[in-house]
mmCIF file of C-alpha atoms and ligand atoms in Angstrom:
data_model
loop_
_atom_site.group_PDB
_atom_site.id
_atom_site.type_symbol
_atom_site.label_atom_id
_atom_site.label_comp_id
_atom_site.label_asym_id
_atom_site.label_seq_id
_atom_site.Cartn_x
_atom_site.Cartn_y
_atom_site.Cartn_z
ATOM 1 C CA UNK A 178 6.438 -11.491 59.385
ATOM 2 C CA UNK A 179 4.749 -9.452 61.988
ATOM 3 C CA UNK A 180 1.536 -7.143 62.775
ATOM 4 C CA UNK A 181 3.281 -3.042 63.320
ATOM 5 C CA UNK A 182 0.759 -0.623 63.963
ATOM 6 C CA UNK A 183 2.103 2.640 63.063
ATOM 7 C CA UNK A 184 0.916 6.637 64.211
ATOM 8 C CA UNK A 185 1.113 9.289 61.705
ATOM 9 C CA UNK A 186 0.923 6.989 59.241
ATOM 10 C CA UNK A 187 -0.571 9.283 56.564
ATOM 11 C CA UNK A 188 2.286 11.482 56.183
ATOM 12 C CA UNK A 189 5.879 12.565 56.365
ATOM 13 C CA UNK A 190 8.115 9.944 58.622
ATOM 14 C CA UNK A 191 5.367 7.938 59.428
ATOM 15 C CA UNK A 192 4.513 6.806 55.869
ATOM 16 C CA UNK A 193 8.345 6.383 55.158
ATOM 17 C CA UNK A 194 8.103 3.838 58.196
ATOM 18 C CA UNK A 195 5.249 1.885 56.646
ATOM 19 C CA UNK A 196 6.389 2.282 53.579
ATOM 20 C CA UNK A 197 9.415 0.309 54.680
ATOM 21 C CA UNK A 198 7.800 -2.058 57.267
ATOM 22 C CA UNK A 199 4.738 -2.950 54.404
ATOM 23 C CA UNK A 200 8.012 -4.086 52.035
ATOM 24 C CA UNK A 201 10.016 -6.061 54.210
ATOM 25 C CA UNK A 202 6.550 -7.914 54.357
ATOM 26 C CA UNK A 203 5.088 -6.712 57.715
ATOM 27 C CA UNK A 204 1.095 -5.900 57.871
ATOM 28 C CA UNK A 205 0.774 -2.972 58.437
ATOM 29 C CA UNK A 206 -1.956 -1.155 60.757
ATOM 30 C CA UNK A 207 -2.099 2.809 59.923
ATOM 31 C CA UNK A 208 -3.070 5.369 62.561
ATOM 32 C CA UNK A 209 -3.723 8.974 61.957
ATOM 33 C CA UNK A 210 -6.561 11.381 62.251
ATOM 34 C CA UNK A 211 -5.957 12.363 58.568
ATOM 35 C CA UNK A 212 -7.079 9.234 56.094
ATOM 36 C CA UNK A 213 -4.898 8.112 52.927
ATOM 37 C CA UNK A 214 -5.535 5.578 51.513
ATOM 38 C CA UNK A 215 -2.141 3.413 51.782
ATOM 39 C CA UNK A 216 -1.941 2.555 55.078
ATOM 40 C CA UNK A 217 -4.158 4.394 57.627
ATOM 41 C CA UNK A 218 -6.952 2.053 58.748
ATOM 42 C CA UNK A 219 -7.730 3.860 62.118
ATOM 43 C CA UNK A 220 -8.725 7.092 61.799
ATOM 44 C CA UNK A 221 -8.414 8.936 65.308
ATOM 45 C CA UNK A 222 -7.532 12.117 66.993
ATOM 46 C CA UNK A 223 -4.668 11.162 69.176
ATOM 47 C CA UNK A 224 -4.927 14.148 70.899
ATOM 48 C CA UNK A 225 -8.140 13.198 73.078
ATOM 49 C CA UNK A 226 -8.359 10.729 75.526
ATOM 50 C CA UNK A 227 -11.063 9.415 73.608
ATOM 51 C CA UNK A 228 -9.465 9.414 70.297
ATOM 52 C CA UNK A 229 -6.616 7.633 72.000
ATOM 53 C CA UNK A 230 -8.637 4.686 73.545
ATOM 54 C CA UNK A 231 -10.443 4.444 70.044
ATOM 55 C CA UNK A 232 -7.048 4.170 68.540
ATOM 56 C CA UNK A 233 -6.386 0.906 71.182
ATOM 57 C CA UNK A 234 -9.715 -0.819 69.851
ATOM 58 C CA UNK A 235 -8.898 -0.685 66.570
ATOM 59 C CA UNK A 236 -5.660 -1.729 66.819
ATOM 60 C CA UNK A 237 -6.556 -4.214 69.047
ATOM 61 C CA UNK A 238 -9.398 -5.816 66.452
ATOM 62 C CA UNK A 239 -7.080 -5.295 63.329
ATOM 63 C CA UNK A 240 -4.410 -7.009 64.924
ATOM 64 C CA UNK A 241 -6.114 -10.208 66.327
ATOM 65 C CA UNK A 242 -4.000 -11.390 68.652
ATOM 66 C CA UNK A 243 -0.569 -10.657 66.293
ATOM 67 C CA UNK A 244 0.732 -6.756 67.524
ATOM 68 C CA UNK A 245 4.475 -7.736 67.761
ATOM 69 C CA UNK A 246 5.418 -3.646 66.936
ATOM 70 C CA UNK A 247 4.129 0.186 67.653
ATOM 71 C CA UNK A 248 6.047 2.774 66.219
ATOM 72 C CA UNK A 249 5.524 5.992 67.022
ATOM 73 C CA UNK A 250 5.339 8.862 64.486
ATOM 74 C CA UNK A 251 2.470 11.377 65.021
ATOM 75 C CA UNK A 252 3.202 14.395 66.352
ATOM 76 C CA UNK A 253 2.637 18.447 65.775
ATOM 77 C CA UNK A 254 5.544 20.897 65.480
ATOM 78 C CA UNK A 255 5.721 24.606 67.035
ATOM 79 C CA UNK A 256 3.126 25.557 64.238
ATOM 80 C CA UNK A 257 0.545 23.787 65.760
ATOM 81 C CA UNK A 258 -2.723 26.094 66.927
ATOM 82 C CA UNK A 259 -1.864 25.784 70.674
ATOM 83 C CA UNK A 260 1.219 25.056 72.456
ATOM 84 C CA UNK A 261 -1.320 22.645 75.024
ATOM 85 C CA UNK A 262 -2.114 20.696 72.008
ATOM 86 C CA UNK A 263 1.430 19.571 71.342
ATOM 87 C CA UNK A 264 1.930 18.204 74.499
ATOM 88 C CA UNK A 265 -1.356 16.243 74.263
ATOM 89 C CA UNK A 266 -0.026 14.798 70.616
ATOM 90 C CA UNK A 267 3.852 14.355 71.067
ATOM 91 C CA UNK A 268 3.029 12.874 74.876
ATOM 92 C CA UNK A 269 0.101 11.536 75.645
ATOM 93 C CA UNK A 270 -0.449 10.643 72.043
ATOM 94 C CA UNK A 271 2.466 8.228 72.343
ATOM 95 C CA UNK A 272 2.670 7.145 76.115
ATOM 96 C CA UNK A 273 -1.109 6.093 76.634
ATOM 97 C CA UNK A 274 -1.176 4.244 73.197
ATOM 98 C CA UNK A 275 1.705 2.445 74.002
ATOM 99 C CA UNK A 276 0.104 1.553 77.365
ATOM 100 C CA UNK A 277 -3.233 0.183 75.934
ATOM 101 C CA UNK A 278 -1.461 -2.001 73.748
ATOM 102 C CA UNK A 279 1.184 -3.370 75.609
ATOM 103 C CA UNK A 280 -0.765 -6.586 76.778
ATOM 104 C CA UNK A 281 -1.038 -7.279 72.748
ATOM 105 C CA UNK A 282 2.506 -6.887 72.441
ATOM 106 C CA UNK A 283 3.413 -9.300 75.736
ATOM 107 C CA UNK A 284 0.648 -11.626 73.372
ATOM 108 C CA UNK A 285 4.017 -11.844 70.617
ATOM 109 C CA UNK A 286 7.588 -12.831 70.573
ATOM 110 C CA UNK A 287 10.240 -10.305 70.603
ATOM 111 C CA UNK A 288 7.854 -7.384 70.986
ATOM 112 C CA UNK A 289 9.225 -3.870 70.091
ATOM 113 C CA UNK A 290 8.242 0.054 70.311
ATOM 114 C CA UNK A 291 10.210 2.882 68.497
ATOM 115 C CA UNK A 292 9.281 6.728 70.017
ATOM 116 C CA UNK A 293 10.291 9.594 67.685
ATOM 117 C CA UNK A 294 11.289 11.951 69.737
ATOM 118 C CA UNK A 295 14.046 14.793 68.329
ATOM 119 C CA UNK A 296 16.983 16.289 68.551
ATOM 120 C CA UNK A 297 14.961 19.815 69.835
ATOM 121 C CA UNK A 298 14.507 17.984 73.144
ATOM 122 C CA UNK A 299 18.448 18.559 74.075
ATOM 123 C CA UNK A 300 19.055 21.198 71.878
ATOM 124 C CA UNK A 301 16.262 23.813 73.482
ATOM 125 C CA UNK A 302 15.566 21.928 76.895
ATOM 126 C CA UNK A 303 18.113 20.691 78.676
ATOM 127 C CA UNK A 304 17.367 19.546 82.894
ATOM 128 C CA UNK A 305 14.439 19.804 85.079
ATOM 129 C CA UNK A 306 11.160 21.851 83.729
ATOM 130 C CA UNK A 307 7.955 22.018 85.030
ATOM 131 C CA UNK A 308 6.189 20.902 82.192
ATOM 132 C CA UNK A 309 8.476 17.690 81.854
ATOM 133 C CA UNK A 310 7.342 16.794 85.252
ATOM 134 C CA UNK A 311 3.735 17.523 84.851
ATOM 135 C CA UNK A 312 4.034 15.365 81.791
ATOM 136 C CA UNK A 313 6.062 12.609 83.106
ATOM 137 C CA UNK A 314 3.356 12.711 86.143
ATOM 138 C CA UNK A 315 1.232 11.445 84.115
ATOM 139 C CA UNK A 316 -1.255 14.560 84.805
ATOM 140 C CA UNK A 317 -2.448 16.211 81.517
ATOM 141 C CA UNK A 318 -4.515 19.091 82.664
ATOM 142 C CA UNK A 319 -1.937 20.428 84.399
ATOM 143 C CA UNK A 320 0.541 20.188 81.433
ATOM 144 C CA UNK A 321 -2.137 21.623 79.419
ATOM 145 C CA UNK A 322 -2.782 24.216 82.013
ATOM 146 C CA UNK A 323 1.355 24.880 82.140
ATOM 147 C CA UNK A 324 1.348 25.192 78.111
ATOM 148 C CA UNK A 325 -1.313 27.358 77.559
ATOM 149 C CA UNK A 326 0.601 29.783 80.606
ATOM 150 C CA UNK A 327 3.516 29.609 78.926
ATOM 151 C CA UNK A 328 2.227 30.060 75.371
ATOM 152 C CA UNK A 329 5.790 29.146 74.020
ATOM 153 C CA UNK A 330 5.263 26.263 71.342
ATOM 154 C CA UNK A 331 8.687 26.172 70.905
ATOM 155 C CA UNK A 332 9.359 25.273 74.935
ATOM 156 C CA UNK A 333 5.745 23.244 74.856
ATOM 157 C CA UNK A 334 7.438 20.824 71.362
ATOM 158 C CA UNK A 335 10.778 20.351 73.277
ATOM 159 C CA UNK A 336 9.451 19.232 76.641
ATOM 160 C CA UNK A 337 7.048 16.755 74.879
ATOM 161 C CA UNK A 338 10.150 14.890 73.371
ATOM 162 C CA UNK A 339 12.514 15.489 76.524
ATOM 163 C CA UNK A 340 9.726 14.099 78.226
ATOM 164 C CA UNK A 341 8.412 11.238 76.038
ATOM 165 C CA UNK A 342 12.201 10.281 76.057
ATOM 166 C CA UNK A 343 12.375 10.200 79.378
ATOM 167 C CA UNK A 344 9.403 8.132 79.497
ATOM 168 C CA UNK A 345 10.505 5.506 77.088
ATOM 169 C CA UNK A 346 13.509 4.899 78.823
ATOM 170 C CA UNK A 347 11.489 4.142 82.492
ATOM 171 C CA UNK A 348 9.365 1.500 80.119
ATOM 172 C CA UNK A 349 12.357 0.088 78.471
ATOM 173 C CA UNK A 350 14.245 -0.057 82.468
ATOM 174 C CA UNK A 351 11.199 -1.227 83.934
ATOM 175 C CA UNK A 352 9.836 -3.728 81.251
ATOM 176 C CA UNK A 353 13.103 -5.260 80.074
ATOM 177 C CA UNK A 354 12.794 -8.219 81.834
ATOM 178 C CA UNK A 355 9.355 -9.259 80.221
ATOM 179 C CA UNK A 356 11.234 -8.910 76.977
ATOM 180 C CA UNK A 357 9.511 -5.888 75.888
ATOM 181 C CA UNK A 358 12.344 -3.174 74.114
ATOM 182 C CA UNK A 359 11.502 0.272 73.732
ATOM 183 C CA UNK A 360 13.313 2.608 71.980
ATOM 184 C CA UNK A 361 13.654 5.882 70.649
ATOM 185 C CA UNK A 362 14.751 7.990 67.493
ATOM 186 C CA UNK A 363 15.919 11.444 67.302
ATOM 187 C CA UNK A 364 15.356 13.236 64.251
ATOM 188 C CA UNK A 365 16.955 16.677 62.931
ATOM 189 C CA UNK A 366 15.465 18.323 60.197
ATOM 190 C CA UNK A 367 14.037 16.465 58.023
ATOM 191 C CA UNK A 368 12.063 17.673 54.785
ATOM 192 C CA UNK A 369 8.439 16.708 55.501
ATOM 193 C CA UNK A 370 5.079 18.904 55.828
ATOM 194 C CA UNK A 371 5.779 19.648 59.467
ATOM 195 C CA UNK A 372 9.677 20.718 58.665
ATOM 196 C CA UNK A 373 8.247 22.915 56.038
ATOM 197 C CA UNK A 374 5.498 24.803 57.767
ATOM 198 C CA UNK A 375 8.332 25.581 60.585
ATOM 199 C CA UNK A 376 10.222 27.044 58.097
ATOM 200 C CA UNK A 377 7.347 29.111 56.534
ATOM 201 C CA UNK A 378 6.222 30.098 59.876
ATOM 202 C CA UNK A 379 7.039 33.995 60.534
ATOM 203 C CA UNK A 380 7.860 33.206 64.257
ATOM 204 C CA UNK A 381 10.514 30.427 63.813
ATOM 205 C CA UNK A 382 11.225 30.382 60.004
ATOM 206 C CA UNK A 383 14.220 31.959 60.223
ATOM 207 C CA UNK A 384 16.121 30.164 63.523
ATOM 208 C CA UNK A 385 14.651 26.888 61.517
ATOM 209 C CA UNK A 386 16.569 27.511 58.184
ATOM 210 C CA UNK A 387 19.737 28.671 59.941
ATOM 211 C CA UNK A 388 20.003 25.574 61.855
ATOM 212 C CA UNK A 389 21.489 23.575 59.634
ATOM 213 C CA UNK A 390 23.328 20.162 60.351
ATOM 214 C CA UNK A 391 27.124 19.789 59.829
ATOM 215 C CA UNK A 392 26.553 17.002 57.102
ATOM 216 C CA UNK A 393 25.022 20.496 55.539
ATOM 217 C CA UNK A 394 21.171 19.220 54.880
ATOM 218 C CA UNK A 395 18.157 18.037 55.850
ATOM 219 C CA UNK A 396 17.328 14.411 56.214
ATOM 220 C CA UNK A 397 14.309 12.598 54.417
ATOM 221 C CA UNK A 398 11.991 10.492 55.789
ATOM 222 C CA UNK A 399 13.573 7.721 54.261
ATOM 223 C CA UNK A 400 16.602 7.511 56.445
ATOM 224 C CA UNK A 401 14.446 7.970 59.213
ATOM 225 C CA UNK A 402 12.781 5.235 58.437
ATOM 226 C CA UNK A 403 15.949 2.791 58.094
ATOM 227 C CA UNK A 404 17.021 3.534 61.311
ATOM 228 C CA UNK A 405 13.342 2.596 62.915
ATOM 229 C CA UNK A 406 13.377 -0.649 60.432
ATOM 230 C CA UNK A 407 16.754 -2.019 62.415
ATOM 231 C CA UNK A 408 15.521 -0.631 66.399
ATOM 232 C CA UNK A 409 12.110 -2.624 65.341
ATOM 233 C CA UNK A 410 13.863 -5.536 63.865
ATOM 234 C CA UNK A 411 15.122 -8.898 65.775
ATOM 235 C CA UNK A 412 18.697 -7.386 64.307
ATOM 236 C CA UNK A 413 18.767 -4.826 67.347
ATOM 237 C CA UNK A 414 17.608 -7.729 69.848
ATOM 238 C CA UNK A 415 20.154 -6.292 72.957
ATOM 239 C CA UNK A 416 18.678 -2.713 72.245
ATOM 240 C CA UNK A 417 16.372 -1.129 74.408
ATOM 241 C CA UNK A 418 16.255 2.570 76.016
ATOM 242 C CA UNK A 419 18.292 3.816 73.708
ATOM 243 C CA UNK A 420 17.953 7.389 72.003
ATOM 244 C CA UNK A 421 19.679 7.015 68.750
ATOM 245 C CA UNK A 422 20.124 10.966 67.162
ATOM 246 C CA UNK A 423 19.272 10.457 62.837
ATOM 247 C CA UNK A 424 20.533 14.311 62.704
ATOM 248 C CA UNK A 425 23.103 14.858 60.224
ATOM 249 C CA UNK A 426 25.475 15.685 63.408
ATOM 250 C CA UNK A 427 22.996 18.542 65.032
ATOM 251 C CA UNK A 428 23.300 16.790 68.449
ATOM 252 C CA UNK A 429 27.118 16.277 68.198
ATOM 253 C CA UNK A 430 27.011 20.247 67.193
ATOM 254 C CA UNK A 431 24.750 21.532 69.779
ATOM 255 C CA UNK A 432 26.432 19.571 72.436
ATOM 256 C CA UNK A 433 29.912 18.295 71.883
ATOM 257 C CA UNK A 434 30.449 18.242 75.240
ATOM 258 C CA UNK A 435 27.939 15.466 76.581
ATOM 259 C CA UNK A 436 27.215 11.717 75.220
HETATM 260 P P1 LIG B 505 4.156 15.230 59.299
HETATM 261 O O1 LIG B 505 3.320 16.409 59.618
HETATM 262 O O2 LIG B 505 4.570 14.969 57.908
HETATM 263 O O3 LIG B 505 3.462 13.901 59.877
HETATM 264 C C1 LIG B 505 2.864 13.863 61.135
HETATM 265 C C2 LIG B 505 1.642 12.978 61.055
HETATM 266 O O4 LIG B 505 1.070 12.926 62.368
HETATM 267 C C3 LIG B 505 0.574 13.519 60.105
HETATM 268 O O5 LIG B 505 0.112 12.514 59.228
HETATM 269 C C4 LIG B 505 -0.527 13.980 61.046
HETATM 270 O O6 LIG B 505 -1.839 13.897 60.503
HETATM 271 C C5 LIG B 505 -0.331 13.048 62.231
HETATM 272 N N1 LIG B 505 -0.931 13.630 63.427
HETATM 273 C C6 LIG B 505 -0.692 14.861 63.939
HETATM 274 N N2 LIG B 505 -1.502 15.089 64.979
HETATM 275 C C7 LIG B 505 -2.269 13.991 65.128
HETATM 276 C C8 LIG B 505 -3.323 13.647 66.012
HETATM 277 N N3 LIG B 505 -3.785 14.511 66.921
HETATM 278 N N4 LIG B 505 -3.900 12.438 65.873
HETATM 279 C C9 LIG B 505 -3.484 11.571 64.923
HETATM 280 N N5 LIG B 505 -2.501 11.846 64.046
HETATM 281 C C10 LIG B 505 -1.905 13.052 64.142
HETATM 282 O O7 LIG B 505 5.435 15.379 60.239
HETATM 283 P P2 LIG B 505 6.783 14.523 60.388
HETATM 284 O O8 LIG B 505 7.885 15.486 60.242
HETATM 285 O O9 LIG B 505 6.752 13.302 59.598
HETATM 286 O O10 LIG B 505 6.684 14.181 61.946
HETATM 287 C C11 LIG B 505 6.713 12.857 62.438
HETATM 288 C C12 LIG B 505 7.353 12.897 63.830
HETATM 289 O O11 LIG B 505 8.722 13.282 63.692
HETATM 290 C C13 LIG B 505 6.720 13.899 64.790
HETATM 291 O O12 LIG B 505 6.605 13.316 66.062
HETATM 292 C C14 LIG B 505 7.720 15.038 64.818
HETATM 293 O O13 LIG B 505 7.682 15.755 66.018
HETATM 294 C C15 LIG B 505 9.016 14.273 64.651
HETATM 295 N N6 LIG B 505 10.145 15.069 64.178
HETATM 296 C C16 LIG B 505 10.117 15.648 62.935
HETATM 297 C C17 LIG B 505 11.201 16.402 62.519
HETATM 298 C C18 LIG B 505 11.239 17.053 61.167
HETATM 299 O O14 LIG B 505 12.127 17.898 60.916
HETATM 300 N N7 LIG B 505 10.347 16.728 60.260
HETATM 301 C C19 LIG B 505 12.316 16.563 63.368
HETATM 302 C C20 LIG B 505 12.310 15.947 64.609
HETATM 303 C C21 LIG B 505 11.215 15.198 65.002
#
């Protein structure tokens, strides 16, 4: 069994994932800036650039040598405090993270990364944006600077998982060939902390509760979970750049006229 280090590990998704990952007998290395004591070892603010190359250290000492998976999870939703601070999380947070470790991964066989991204990326945003290129530039004071203009969270949460999408599929083109797969999962609703303060929030609560899925529920972190358990598993060896929608139908709904 393998070494997966694992963001958002202290809640929602992100503990269903090491829940998962800890019983199929994989060590598990926790990152999140809040601390639990199950699973979060690193305890960093993955919205900084300094919180981020904290997180690589870490990881980097935990894992000796033995990274073989990153997944994903952390991210803030439309309630967050500032619509520049998603875009620091749900982007940055994922694609500089998965760039400081990706020598420790090349270091194991079969090395895999699982993005969450979501099904709000196609449902709200769908085509060019300026944010989306800022982000996928690479540039985050401009994306900041485009967020906190735009002052939309909603438009600032769905171009961070357009574009972190976007991004995983260059890395999964471009690295292939050195064996690295990356791949990423596309949530609907799904009853955690974050789903919950959307639903409370008196800006989006009510669009949030009427968008229900045709299977006529929300997921739970647990099913998730199963789905990043086979993407990070040798069983999904020929998989990479893929964006697998966990949604209950909401992507089929949305947009029955595109695959
Ligand atoms: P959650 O709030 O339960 O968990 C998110 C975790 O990320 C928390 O433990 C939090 O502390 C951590 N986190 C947030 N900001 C961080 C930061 N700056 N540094 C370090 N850790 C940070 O939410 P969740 O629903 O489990 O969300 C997990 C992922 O799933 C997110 O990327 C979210 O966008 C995505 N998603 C969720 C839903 C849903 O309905 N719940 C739908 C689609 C996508």
């Amino acid at each position: 069994m393998s070494v997966i280090a694992v963001t958002g590990s202290a809640s929602g998704i992100g503990a269903a994932v090491c829940e998962l990952l800890a019983n199929q007998g994989h060590t598990i290395i926790g990152i999140d800036r809040q601390t639990d004591e199950k699973f979060t070892q690193v305890s960093t603010d993955l919205s900084s650039p300094q919180g981020r190359n904290a997180a690589i250290e870490h990881v980097k000492a935990l894992a000796k040598g033995q990274l073989s998976g990153l997944v994903c999870c952390a991210g803030v939703g439309v309630t967050a405090p500032d619509a520049a601070l998603i875009t620091s999380v749900n982007f940055f947070g994922v694609t500089e993270l998965v760039e400081g470790l990706k020598s420790d991964l090349y270091q194991n066989d079969n090395p895999a990364v699982v993005v969450i991204g979501s099904v709000a990326a196609t449902a709200q945003l769908a085509g060019p944006h300026a944010m989306v290129d800022a982000m996928l530039g690479g540039d985050e004071t401009q994306t900041r600077q485009l967020a906190q203009s735009a002052n939309a969270p909603q438009i600032s949460y769905a171009a961070s998982k357009y574009a972190v999408t976007c991004w995983a599929r260059q890395q999964a083109a471009a690295e292939g060939n050195k064996g690295l797969r990356i791949n990423v999962v596309a949530p609907g609703a799904v009853e955690t902390p974050l789903h919950q303060a959307s639903k409370e929030d008196p800006r989006f609560g009510e669009a949030v509760k009427k968008f229900v899925a045709p299977v006529g529920r929300a997921g739970q972190p647990a099913e998730i979970a199963a789905t990043v358990g086979f993407l990070i598993s040798e069983q999904a060896s020929f998989i990479t750049g893929s964006v697998l929608f966990v949604d209950g139908g909401m992507d089929a709904m949305v947009r029955a006229k595109y695959f």
